[in-house]
mmCIF file of C-alpha atoms in Angstrom:
data_model
loop_
_atom_site.group_PDB
_atom_site.id
_atom_site.type_symbol
_atom_site.label_atom_id
_atom_site.label_comp_id
_atom_site.label_asym_id
_atom_site.label_seq_id
_atom_site.Cartn_x
_atom_site.Cartn_y
_atom_site.Cartn_z
ATOM 1 C CA MET A 1228 80.766 100.967 103.437
ATOM 2 C CA THR A 1229 82.666 102.228 100.430
ATOM 3 C CA THR A 1230 83.805 100.146 97.475
ATOM 4 C CA HIS A 1231 87.390 100.951 98.478
ATOM 5 C CA GLU A 1232 86.802 99.327 101.848
ATOM 6 C CA ILE A 1233 85.251 96.193 100.362
ATOM 7 C CA GLU A 1234 87.875 95.709 97.656
ATOM 8 C CA LEU A 1235 90.870 96.567 99.805
ATOM 9 C CA LYS A 1236 89.694 94.388 102.670
ATOM 10 C CA ALA A 1237 89.336 91.427 100.294
ATOM 11 C CA LEU A 1238 92.897 92.051 99.095
ATOM 12 C CA MET A 1239 94.097 92.334 102.699
ATOM 13 C CA LEU A 1240 92.520 89.031 103.723
ATOM 14 C CA ALA A 1241 94.109 87.278 100.743
ATOM 15 C CA SER A 1242 97.440 88.897 101.477
ATOM 16 C CA LEU A 1243 97.303 87.729 105.102
ATOM 17 C CA ASP A 1244 96.932 84.212 103.728
ATOM 18 C CA GLY A 1245 100.150 84.725 101.803
ATOM 19 C CA ASP A 1246 98.830 85.647 98.342
ATOM 20 C CA ALA A 1247 101.636 87.766 96.856
ATOM 21 C CA ALA A 1248 99.610 89.191 93.955
ATOM 22 C CA SER A 1249 96.925 90.462 96.327
ATOM 23 C CA HIS A 1250 99.561 91.900 98.613
ATOM 24 C CA ARG A 1251 101.111 93.725 95.691
ATOM 25 C CA ALA A 1252 97.773 95.089 94.533
ATOM 26 C CA LEU A 1253 96.894 96.101 98.083
ATOM 27 C CA LEU A 1254 100.143 97.974 98.743
ATOM 28 C CA ASP A 1255 99.959 99.541 95.309
ATOM 29 C CA ARG A 1256 96.473 100.920 95.852
ATOM 30 C CA LEU A 1257 97.123 101.933 99.439
ATOM 31 C CA SER A 1258 100.290 103.774 98.434
ATOM 32 C CA ARG A 1259 98.220 105.921 96.041
ATOM 33 C CA HIS A 1260 95.770 106.812 98.795
ATOM 34 C CA LEU A 1261 98.624 107.453 101.197
ATOM 35 C CA ARG A 1262 100.344 109.724 98.687
ATOM 36 C CA ALA A 1263 97.241 111.873 98.239
ATOM 37 C CA TYR A 1264 96.679 111.900 101.997
ATOM 38 C CA TYR A 1265 100.225 112.911 102.932
ATOM 39 C CA LYS A 1266 100.530 115.518 100.180
ATOM 40 C CA GLY A 1267 97.333 117.109 101.446
ATOM 41 C CA LYS A 1268 98.441 116.982 105.076
ATOM 42 C CA LEU A 1269 101.924 118.365 104.439
ATOM 43 C CA ALA A 1270 100.584 121.130 102.206
ATOM 44 C CA GLY A 1271 98.017 121.967 104.875
ATOM 45 C CA ILE A 1272 100.730 122.716 107.408
ATOM 46 C CA GLY A 1273 102.984 124.453 104.922
ATOM 47 C CA ARG A 1274 105.515 121.671 104.395
ATOM 48 C CA ASP A 1275 107.217 120.577 101.234
ATOM 49 C CA ALA A 1276 105.148 117.969 99.390
ATOM 50 C CA THR A 1277 108.313 116.142 98.261
ATOM 51 C CA GLU A 1278 108.577 114.777 101.787
ATOM 52 C CA ALA A 1279 105.304 112.963 101.120
ATOM 53 C CA GLU A 1280 106.999 110.124 99.254
ATOM 54 C CA ASP A 1281 109.232 109.307 102.228
ATOM 55 C CA LEU A 1282 106.135 109.127 104.394
ATOM 56 C CA VAL A 1283 104.282 106.979 101.867
ATOM 57 C CA GLN A 1284 107.111 104.466 101.933
ATOM 58 C CA GLU A 1285 107.383 104.525 105.717
ATOM 59 C CA ALA A 1286 103.663 103.820 105.956
ATOM 60 C CA VAL A 1287 103.784 101.082 103.286
ATOM 61 C CA LEU A 1288 106.621 99.400 105.180
ATOM 62 C CA ALA A 1289 104.715 99.727 108.452
ATOM 63 C CA ILE A 1290 101.567 98.270 106.912
ATOM 64 C CA HIS A 1291 103.611 95.340 105.629
ATOM 65 C CA ILE A 1292 105.524 94.718 108.859
ATOM 66 C CA LYS A 1293 102.461 95.132 111.086
ATOM 67 C CA ARG A 1294 99.924 93.363 108.877
ATOM 68 C CA HIS A 1295 99.430 90.674 111.542
ATOM 69 C CA THR A 1296 97.825 93.340 113.769
ATOM 70 C CA TYR A 1297 94.844 93.729 111.443
ATOM 71 C CA ASP A 1298 91.760 92.122 112.965
ATOM 72 C CA PRO A 1299 89.654 90.655 110.112
ATOM 73 C CA ALA A 1300 86.526 91.229 112.205
ATOM 74 C CA GLU A 1301 87.057 94.986 111.815
ATOM 75 C CA LEU A 1302 87.031 97.404 108.885
ATOM 76 C CA LEU A 1303 90.317 97.926 107.069
ATOM 77 C CA THR A 1304 90.020 101.695 106.494
ATOM 78 C CA PRO A 1305 90.348 102.740 110.183
ATOM 79 C CA TRP A 1306 93.329 100.398 110.586
ATOM 80 C CA VAL A 1307 95.142 101.922 107.598
ATOM 81 C CA HIS A 1308 94.201 105.413 108.694
ATOM 82 C CA ALA A 1309 95.516 104.846 112.230
ATOM 83 C CA ILE A 1310 98.884 103.702 110.850
ATOM 84 C CA ALA A 1311 99.048 106.558 108.326
ATOM 85 C CA ARG A 1312 98.245 109.120 110.976
ATOM 86 C CA TYR A 1313 100.624 107.581 113.520
ATOM 87 C CA LYS A 1314 103.465 107.737 110.986
ATOM 88 C CA LEU A 1315 102.580 111.340 110.099
ATOM 89 C CA ILE A 1316 102.652 112.446 113.718
ATOM 90 C CA ASP A 1317 105.863 110.502 114.335
ATOM 91 C CA PHE A 1318 107.441 112.140 111.263
ATOM 92 C CA LEU A 1319 106.420 115.629 112.347
ATOM 93 C CA ARG A 1320 107.653 115.021 115.871
ATOM 94 C CA ARG A 1321 111.015 113.854 114.530
ATOM 95 C CA SER A 1322 111.301 116.964 112.429
ATOM 96 C CA ARG A 1323 110.341 119.055 115.448
ATOM 97 C CA ALA A 1324 107.232 120.442 113.853
ATOM 98 C CA SER A 1325 104.155 121.233 115.823
ATOM 99 C CA ILE A 1326 101.855 118.238 115.850
ATOM 100 C CA SER A 1327 98.980 120.274 117.213
ATOM 101 C CA ASP A 1328 98.479 121.411 113.614
ATOM 102 C CA VAL A 1329 97.332 117.948 112.559
ATOM 103 C CA PRO A 1330 93.558 118.180 112.641
ATOM 104 C CA ILE A 1331 91.363 115.353 113.851
ATOM 105 C CA GLU A 1332 89.606 113.693 110.951
ATOM 106 C CA GLU A 1333 87.435 110.751 110.053
ATOM 107 C CA ALA A 1334 89.152 107.503 109.078
ATOM 108 C CA ASP A 1335 87.645 107.796 105.588
ATOM 109 C CA ALA A 1336 89.982 110.720 104.917
ATOM 110 C CA ILE A 1337 92.627 108.172 104.036
ATOM 111 C CA MET A 1338 90.600 106.742 101.140
ATOM 112 C CA ALA A 1339 89.238 110.095 99.930
ATOM 113 C CA HIS A 1340 91.714 110.581 97.090
ATOM 114 C CA ASP A 1341 94.405 108.772 95.226
ATOM 115 C CA ASP A 1342 97.530 109.953 93.511
ATOM 116 C CA ASN A 1343 99.609 107.699 91.289
ATOM 117 C CA VAL A 1344 102.595 109.925 90.559
ATOM 118 C CA ASP A 1345 105.279 107.506 91.675
ATOM 119 C CA ALA A 1346 107.963 109.878 92.840
ATOM 120 C CA GLU A 1347 111.350 108.967 94.268
ATOM 121 C CA SER A 1348 111.894 109.053 97.984
ATOM 122 C CA THR A 1349 114.915 110.882 99.338
ATOM 123 C CA TYR A 1350 116.742 107.762 100.519
ATOM 124 C CA ASP A 1351 118.320 104.882 98.659
ATOM 125 C CA LEU A 1352 117.172 101.509 99.935
ATOM 126 C CA LYS A 1353 120.111 99.606 98.472
ATOM 127 C CA ARG A 1354 122.517 101.909 100.270
ATOM 128 C CA LEU A 1355 120.601 101.580 103.555
ATOM 129 C CA MET A 1356 120.687 97.804 103.175
ATOM 130 C CA GLN A 1357 124.470 97.901 103.343
ATOM 131 C CA ARG A 1358 124.108 99.033 106.933
ATOM 132 C CA LEU A 1359 122.127 95.932 107.941
ATOM 133 C CA PRO A 1360 123.872 93.078 109.752
ATOM 134 C CA GLU A 1361 125.154 90.490 107.274
ATOM 135 C CA LYS A 1362 122.510 87.787 107.860
ATOM 136 C CA MET A 1363 119.614 90.233 107.543
ATOM 137 C CA ARG A 1364 121.051 91.813 104.401
ATOM 138 C CA CYS A 1365 121.751 88.460 102.801
ATOM 139 C CA SER A 1366 118.283 87.071 103.627
ATOM 140 C CA ILE A 1367 116.454 90.117 102.247
ATOM 141 C CA GLU A 1368 118.604 90.270 99.121
ATOM 142 C CA ALA A 1369 118.115 86.595 98.389
ATOM 143 C CA VAL A 1370 114.388 86.280 99.061
ATOM 144 C CA LYS A 1371 113.026 89.761 98.482
ATOM 145 C CA LEU A 1372 115.267 91.205 95.770
ATOM 146 C CA ASP A 1373 116.443 88.131 93.883
ATOM 147 C CA GLY A 1374 113.246 86.157 94.451
ATOM 148 C CA GLN A 1375 115.009 83.028 95.676
ATOM 149 C CA SER A 1376 113.140 80.466 97.760
ATOM 150 C CA ILE A 1377 113.668 80.258 101.514
ATOM 151 C CA THR A 1378 115.629 77.023 101.011
ATOM 152 C CA GLU A 1379 117.955 78.613 98.454
ATOM 153 C CA ALA A 1380 118.409 81.643 100.684
ATOM 154 C CA ALA A 1381 119.239 79.456 103.670
ATOM 155 C CA GLU A 1382 122.006 77.829 101.667
ATOM 156 C CA ARG A 1383 123.282 81.128 100.245
ATOM 157 C CA CYS A 1384 123.393 82.874 103.633
ATOM 158 C CA GLY A 1385 124.556 79.835 105.590
ATOM 159 C CA ILE A 1386 121.700 79.865 108.090
ATOM 160 C CA SER A 1387 118.620 77.740 108.741
ATOM 161 C CA GLU A 1388 115.327 78.257 106.894
ATOM 162 C CA SER A 1389 113.592 79.609 109.984
ATOM 163 C CA GLY A 1390 116.656 81.813 110.462
ATOM 164 C CA VAL A 1391 116.051 83.303 107.000
ATOM 165 C CA LYS A 1392 112.436 84.141 107.883
ATOM 166 C CA VAL A 1393 113.411 85.703 111.201
ATOM 167 C CA ASN A 1394 116.193 87.690 109.558
ATOM 168 C CA ILE A 1395 113.882 89.025 106.846
ATOM 169 C CA HIS A 1396 111.387 90.132 109.464
ATOM 170 C CA ARG A 1397 114.008 91.761 111.685
ATOM 171 C CA GLY A 1398 115.802 93.213 108.683
ATOM 172 C CA LEU A 1399 112.676 94.965 107.413
ATOM 173 C CA LYS A 1400 112.055 96.364 110.889
ATOM 174 C CA THR A 1401 115.635 97.593 111.074
ATOM 175 C CA LEU A 1402 115.313 99.104 107.599
ATOM 176 C CA ALA A 1403 112.165 100.925 108.665
ATOM 177 C CA ALA A 1404 114.081 102.356 111.628
ATOM 178 C CA LEU A 1405 116.990 103.365 109.371
ATOM 179 C CA ILE A 1406 114.618 105.101 106.973
ATOM 180 C CA ALA A 1407 113.020 106.955 109.858
ATOM 181 C CA ARG A 1408 116.448 108.167 110.948
ATOM 182 C CA GLU A 1409 117.441 109.013 107.385
ATOM 183 C CA THR A 1410 114.380 111.183 106.816
ATOM 184 C CA GLN A 1411 114.933 113.162 110.004
ATOM 185 C CA THR A 1412 115.020 116.753 108.872
ATOM 186 C CA MET B 1254 113.874 104.753 95.596
ATOM 187 C CA LYS B 1255 110.488 104.479 93.922
ATOM 188 C CA THR B 1256 107.549 103.291 95.987
ATOM 189 C CA ASN B 1257 106.812 100.784 93.258
ATOM 190 C CA GLU B 1258 110.149 99.079 93.858
ATOM 191 C CA LEU B 1259 109.472 98.907 97.576
ATOM 192 C CA VAL B 1260 106.075 97.320 96.925
ATOM 193 C CA THR B 1261 107.702 94.755 94.650
ATOM 194 C CA LEU B 1262 110.301 93.950 97.269
ATOM 195 C CA LEU B 1263 107.698 93.519 99.992
ATOM 196 C CA SER B 1264 105.460 91.318 97.842
ATOM 197 C CA THR B 1265 108.170 88.970 96.613
ATOM 198 C CA ASN B 1266 107.914 85.575 98.306
ATOM 199 C CA LEU B 1267 105.267 86.798 100.694
ATOM 200 C CA GLU B 1268 104.838 84.771 103.866
ATOM 201 C CA PRO B 1269 101.340 84.307 105.300
ATOM 202 C CA ALA B 1270 100.720 86.372 108.424
ATOM 203 C CA ASP B 1271 99.500 84.907 111.694
ATOM 204 C CA ARG B 1272 96.152 86.580 112.366
ATOM 205 C CA ARG B 1273 95.925 85.305 115.925
ATOM 206 C CA SER B 1274 99.346 86.518 116.963
ATOM 207 C CA VAL B 1275 98.246 89.692 118.788
ATOM 208 C CA PRO B 1276 95.942 88.063 121.359
ATOM 209 C CA ARG B 1277 98.153 84.997 121.632
ATOM 210 C CA THR B 1278 101.274 87.023 122.384
ATOM 211 C CA LEU B 1279 99.405 89.032 125.001
ATOM 212 C CA TYR B 1280 97.943 85.939 126.697
ATOM 213 C CA ALA B 1281 101.372 84.345 126.767
ATOM 214 C CA ALA B 1282 102.893 87.524 128.199
ATOM 215 C CA LEU B 1283 100.324 87.755 130.964
ATOM 216 C CA ALA B 1284 100.741 84.094 131.816
ATOM 217 C CA ALA B 1285 104.527 84.503 131.949
ATOM 218 C CA GLY B 1286 104.232 87.730 133.962
ATOM 219 C CA SER B 1287 101.934 86.060 136.484
ATOM 220 C CA ILE B 1288 104.310 83.141 136.894
ATOM 221 C CA VAL B 1289 107.231 85.500 137.513
ATOM 222 C CA ALA B 1290 105.207 87.521 140.024
ATOM 223 C CA LEU B 1291 104.085 84.376 141.857
ATOM 224 C CA GLY B 1292 107.627 83.009 141.839
ATOM 225 C CA LEU B 1293 109.035 86.213 143.293
ATOM 226 C CA THR B 1294 106.404 86.191 146.035
ATOM 227 C CA PHE B 1295 106.987 82.534 146.908
ATOM 228 C CA VAL B 1296 110.746 82.901 147.016
ATOM 229 C CA GLY B 1297 111.134 86.450 148.303
ATOM 230 C CA LEU B 1298 108.235 86.814 150.736
ATOM 231 C CA GLY B 1299 106.679 83.402 151.331
ATOM 232 C CA VAL B 1300 103.013 82.454 151.437
ATOM 233 C CA ARG B 1301 101.034 83.514 154.516
ATOM 234 C CA SER B 1302 101.068 80.736 157.094
ATOM 235 C CA ASP B 1303 97.451 81.030 158.267
ATOM 236 C CA LEU B 1304 95.956 80.146 154.895
ATOM 237 C CA MET B 1305 93.901 77.296 156.346
ATOM 238 C CA THR B 1306 91.765 79.503 158.587
ATOM 239 C CA THR B 1307 88.407 80.486 157.115
ATOM 240 C CA SER B 1308 88.718 84.241 157.495
ATOM 241 C CA ALA B 1309 92.196 84.307 155.979
ATOM 242 C CA PHE B 1310 90.967 82.195 153.105
ATOM 243 C CA ILE B 1311 87.949 84.416 152.450
ATOM 244 C CA PHE B 1312 90.137 87.508 152.365
ATOM 245 C CA LEU B 1313 92.630 85.806 150.101
ATOM 246 C CA VAL B 1314 89.858 84.945 147.654
ATOM 247 C CA MET B 1315 88.567 88.515 147.832
ATOM 248 C CA LYS B 1316 91.991 90.039 147.148
ATOM 249 C CA LEU B 1317 92.656 87.552 144.381
ATOM 250 C CA SER B 1318 89.341 88.277 142.671
ATOM 251 C CA PHE B 1319 90.033 92.027 142.817
ATOM 252 C CA ALA B 1320 93.426 91.476 141.181
ATOM 253 C CA VAL B 1321 92.227 88.882 138.671
ATOM 254 C CA VAL B 1322 89.357 91.113 137.506
ATOM 255 C CA ILE B 1323 91.886 93.900 136.941
ATOM 256 C CA VAL B 1324 94.262 91.652 135.004
ATOM 257 C CA GLY B 1325 91.362 90.339 132.925
ATOM 258 C CA LEU B 1326 90.106 93.824 132.098
ATOM 259 C CA ALA B 1327 93.619 94.995 131.287
ATOM 260 C CA LEU B 1328 94.016 92.044 128.915
ATOM 261 C CA VAL B 1329 90.766 92.844 127.105
ATOM 262 C CA TYR B 1330 91.838 96.482 126.713
ATOM 263 C CA LEU B 1331 95.372 95.599 125.662
ATOM 264 C CA THR B 1332 94.201 93.307 122.862
ATOM 265 C CA ARG B 1333 92.347 96.328 121.461
ATOM 266 C CA LEU B 1334 94.912 99.018 122.205
ATOM 267 C CA ALA B 1335 97.771 96.954 120.770
ATOM 268 C CA ARG B 1336 96.235 97.263 117.302
ATOM 269 C CA PRO B 1337 96.345 100.428 115.185
ATOM 270 C CA GLY B 1338 93.268 102.546 115.853
ATOM 271 C CA GLY B 1339 92.198 100.293 118.729
ATOM 272 C CA GLU B 1340 91.800 103.324 120.984
ATOM 273 C CA ARG B 1341 89.058 104.750 118.772
ATOM 274 C CA LYS B 1342 86.141 102.839 120.166
ATOM 275 C CA THR B 1343 87.512 101.753 123.480
ATOM 276 C CA PRO B 1344 86.263 103.975 126.284
ATOM 277 C CA SER B 1345 88.545 103.518 129.275
ATOM 278 C CA PHE B 1346 86.080 104.162 132.096
ATOM 279 C CA LEU B 1347 84.979 100.512 132.463
ATOM 280 C CA VAL B 1348 88.310 99.804 134.046
ATOM 281 C CA ALA B 1349 87.409 102.049 136.992
ATOM 282 C CA ILE B 1350 84.640 99.646 138.055
ATOM 283 C CA PRO B 1351 86.701 97.213 140.174
ATOM 284 C CA PHE B 1352 88.314 100.201 141.922
ATOM 285 C CA LEU B 1353 84.922 101.796 142.608
ATOM 286 C CA VAL B 1354 83.550 98.506 143.924
ATOM 287 C CA ILE B 1355 86.439 98.013 146.323
ATOM 288 C CA VAL B 1356 86.205 101.631 147.530
ATOM 289 C CA VAL B 1357 82.472 101.295 148.150
ATOM 290 C CA LEU B 1358 82.975 97.997 150.001
ATOM 291 C CA ALA B 1359 85.755 99.605 152.025
ATOM 292 C CA GLY B 1360 83.434 102.510 152.869
ATOM 293 C CA ILE B 1361 80.710 100.125 154.016
ATOM 294 C CA SER B 1362 83.080 98.143 156.180
ATOM 295 C CA LEU B 1363 84.389 101.363 157.753
ATOM 296 C CA ALA B 1364 80.845 102.580 158.390
ATOM 297 C CA LEU B 1365 80.022 99.320 160.154
ATOM 298 C CA ALA B 1366 83.105 99.459 162.358
ATOM 299 C CA PRO B 1367 83.676 101.737 165.374
ATOM 300 C CA SER B 1368 85.785 104.735 164.408
ATOM 301 C CA SER B 1369 88.490 103.709 166.883
ATOM 302 C CA HIS B 1370 89.272 100.761 164.557
ATOM 303 C CA TRP B 1371 89.609 102.877 161.427
ATOM 304 C CA ASP B 1372 93.321 103.552 161.783
ATOM 305 C CA LYS B 1373 94.109 99.883 162.088
ATOM 306 C CA MET B 1374 91.769 98.923 159.237
ATOM 307 C CA ILE B 1375 93.259 101.417 156.805
ATOM 308 C CA VAL B 1376 96.921 101.346 157.749
ATOM 309 C CA GLY B 1377 97.129 97.693 158.780
ATOM 310 C CA ASN B 1378 100.418 96.152 159.906
ATOM 311 C CA GLU B 1379 102.330 95.976 156.682
ATOM 312 C CA TRP B 1380 101.261 98.986 154.625
ATOM 313 C CA LEU B 1381 104.851 99.915 153.856
ATOM 314 C CA GLU B 1382 105.721 96.399 152.726
ATOM 315 C CA CYS B 1383 102.660 96.382 150.480
ATOM 316 C CA LEU B 1384 103.470 99.822 149.096
ATOM 317 C CA ILE B 1385 106.983 98.728 148.176
ATOM 318 C CA SER B 1386 106.361 95.099 147.186
ATOM 319 C CA ILE B 1387 103.589 95.521 144.629
ATOM 320 C CA PRO B 1388 105.474 98.000 142.401
ATOM 321 C CA ILE B 1389 108.716 96.016 142.687
ATOM 322 C CA ILE B 1390 107.076 92.675 141.870
ATOM 323 C CA ALA B 1391 105.357 94.443 138.965
ATOM 324 C CA ILE B 1392 108.601 95.393 137.196
ATOM 325 C CA VAL B 1393 109.235 92.127 135.336
ATOM 326 C CA PRO B 1394 105.554 91.549 134.413
ATOM 327 C CA PHE B 1395 105.530 95.144 133.121
ATOM 328 C CA ALA B 1396 108.593 94.530 130.958
ATOM 329 C CA ILE B 1397 107.009 91.355 129.551
ATOM 330 C CA SER B 1398 103.721 93.156 128.844
ATOM 331 C CA ILE B 1399 105.528 96.009 127.072
ATOM 332 C CA TRP B 1400 107.471 93.465 125.019
ATOM 333 C CA ALA B 1401 104.195 91.853 123.946
ATOM 334 C CA VAL B 1402 102.533 95.166 123.052
ATOM 335 C CA ARG B 1403 105.625 96.192 121.069
ATOM 336 C CA ARG B 1404 105.197 93.144 118.854
ATOM 337 C CA ALA B 1405 101.847 94.603 117.810
ATOM 338 C CA ALA B 1406 101.290 98.224 116.751
ATOM 339 C CA PRO B 1407 99.658 100.535 119.300
ATOM 340 C CA THR B 1408 98.838 104.017 118.042
ATOM 341 C CA ASN B 1409 97.981 105.576 121.399
ATOM 342 C CA LEU B 1410 101.195 104.884 123.252
ATOM 343 C CA ALA B 1411 100.338 106.530 126.572
ATOM 344 C CA ARG B 1412 97.106 104.603 126.880
ATOM 345 C CA ALA B 1413 98.631 101.301 125.783
ATOM 346 C CA GLY B 1414 101.446 101.900 128.292
ATOM 347 C CA ALA B 1415 98.919 102.640 131.023
ATOM 348 C CA PHE B 1416 97.117 99.360 130.440
ATOM 349 C CA ALA B 1417 100.395 97.455 130.366
ATOM 350 C CA GLY B 1418 101.096 99.074 133.762
ATOM 351 C CA LEU B 1419 97.633 98.166 134.995
ATOM 352 C CA ALA B 1420 98.091 94.551 133.925
ATOM 353 C CA ALA B 1421 101.488 94.421 135.656
ATOM 354 C CA GLY B 1422 100.091 95.993 138.839
ATOM 355 C CA GLY B 1423 97.235 93.481 138.790
ATOM 356 C CA MET B 1424 99.562 90.503 138.313
ATOM 357 C CA SER B 1425 101.778 91.774 141.102
ATOM 358 C CA ALA B 1426 98.859 92.364 143.502
ATOM 359 C CA MET B 1427 97.561 88.889 142.726
ATOM 360 C CA ALA B 1428 100.867 87.362 143.740
ATOM 361 C CA TYR B 1429 101.381 89.626 146.748
ATOM 362 C CA ALA B 1430 97.906 88.698 148.059
ATOM 363 C CA LEU B 1431 99.276 85.226 148.813
ATOM 364 C CA HIS B 1432 101.719 86.738 151.272
ATOM 365 C CA CYS B 1433 99.790 89.662 152.723
ATOM 366 C CA THR B 1434 98.126 89.131 156.125
ATOM 367 C CA ASP B 1435 96.337 92.469 156.375
ATOM 368 C CA ASP B 1436 92.733 91.394 156.105
ATOM 369 C CA SER B 1437 90.573 94.465 155.805
ATOM 370 C CA LEU B 1438 88.728 95.940 152.849
ATOM 371 C CA PRO B 1439 89.944 99.522 153.464
ATOM 372 C CA PHE B 1440 93.534 98.217 153.474
ATOM 373 C CA VAL B 1441 93.013 96.495 150.114
ATOM 374 C CA ALA B 1442 91.295 99.560 148.661
ATOM 375 C CA VAL B 1443 94.055 101.966 149.702
ATOM 376 C CA TRP B 1444 97.241 99.930 149.350
ATOM 377 C CA TYR B 1445 96.351 97.461 146.619
ATOM 378 C CA GLY B 1446 94.204 99.921 144.702
ATOM 379 C CA GLY B 1447 96.712 102.737 145.213
ATOM 380 C CA THR B 1448 99.777 100.795 144.112
ATOM 381 C CA ILE B 1449 97.986 99.411 141.056
ATOM 382 C CA VAL B 1450 96.996 102.963 140.095
ATOM 383 C CA LEU B 1451 100.633 103.945 140.605
ATOM 384 C CA CYS B 1452 101.769 101.192 138.225
ATOM 385 C CA THR B 1453 99.180 102.403 135.705
ATOM 386 C CA LEU B 1454 100.444 105.985 135.876
ATOM 387 C CA ALA B 1455 104.035 104.816 135.515
ATOM 388 C CA GLY B 1456 103.001 102.810 132.446
ATOM 389 C CA ALA B 1457 101.269 105.827 130.933
ATOM 390 C CA ALA B 1458 104.397 107.933 131.485
ATOM 391 C CA LEU B 1459 106.755 105.307 130.032
ATOM 392 C CA GLY B 1460 104.499 104.166 127.176
ATOM 393 C CA PRO B 1461 105.388 106.856 124.616
ATOM 394 C CA ARG B 1462 109.087 106.099 125.059
ATOM 395 C CA LEU B 1463 108.939 102.307 125.287
ATOM 396 C CA LEU B 1464 106.292 101.553 122.691
ATOM 397 C CA ARG B 1465 107.365 103.689 119.724
ATOM 398 C CA TRP B 1466 107.600 101.848 116.433
#
């Protein structure tokens, strides 16, 4: 087991319990591994490496939205790798590239390198948010951008507290779908 | 947008995640699917009237155990396949065992019977009803299973779809067994086994479209 696995899994377990700092550190470190992974993959099949940042963000969003599917009894690396690879294949299929070019690899490939050049993605999240239904947009803006509590957000958006949570969850899923459509090349 | 900003957004006011949600959602889906399948059978077809006779009862138990084993196996596989990378260390061949067992038992019962009975044992009285009913009863349980798998994150969509189809076929066969009066092992092997395989293939074909995330 690598040190990456041990450290990242500890962060993941804390983040599942709702520890925001661990979640931040986890996504931060994973995004660096994802960046190196996607740049390598895209270069390997002759694609522009600038598309890597879009993929990194798609994968980071997916990891966040699907974090409840991680089984703590298992290693974290294969879970992250499966998501990263799934998003890569999905991206290539959307852009009508041949997915047979994506070689089979070990799960450790995802942790092999890291790359902390924080580039811009090609889409603008704030602009995409305008396309969300009102309740979802309001809930995400209040809680996730402005850092308000669920109670404050409920008041601001005129919905119940559980409604805020549901709308954040659905809103992030919808955003992920919008980003996927936006990055269709 | 910078990835850093996205990470900040996602980490702000983080909610704890429910670690048990994948198995729990699947269990709930299979329970709901079974109830729907049973309800449809009760209302649409009715329970066989000779349930109190010993031979009918034995065959009912046999059909039910075949179907329940399949649903149970499908559930075990689905809880793995619904998670990213779950297909990696999940060889699918174990699921063939109940089908092999029923085929072998059917073969033995044919071998023990005079060949003039074979037609009747295989085709039975209601083969067409069985062929049509099991896939139709399976539709709603299939939709519920797909819904449950979609709440997780399968990364092999065809295989996850196949097991959702298998689970639905199993739930449907379990319910249909309460109505079906064809009591022979070859009949169960061909028409129950066959329709469940059909549901599985349909699930595998629909999986990539229905389960994308």
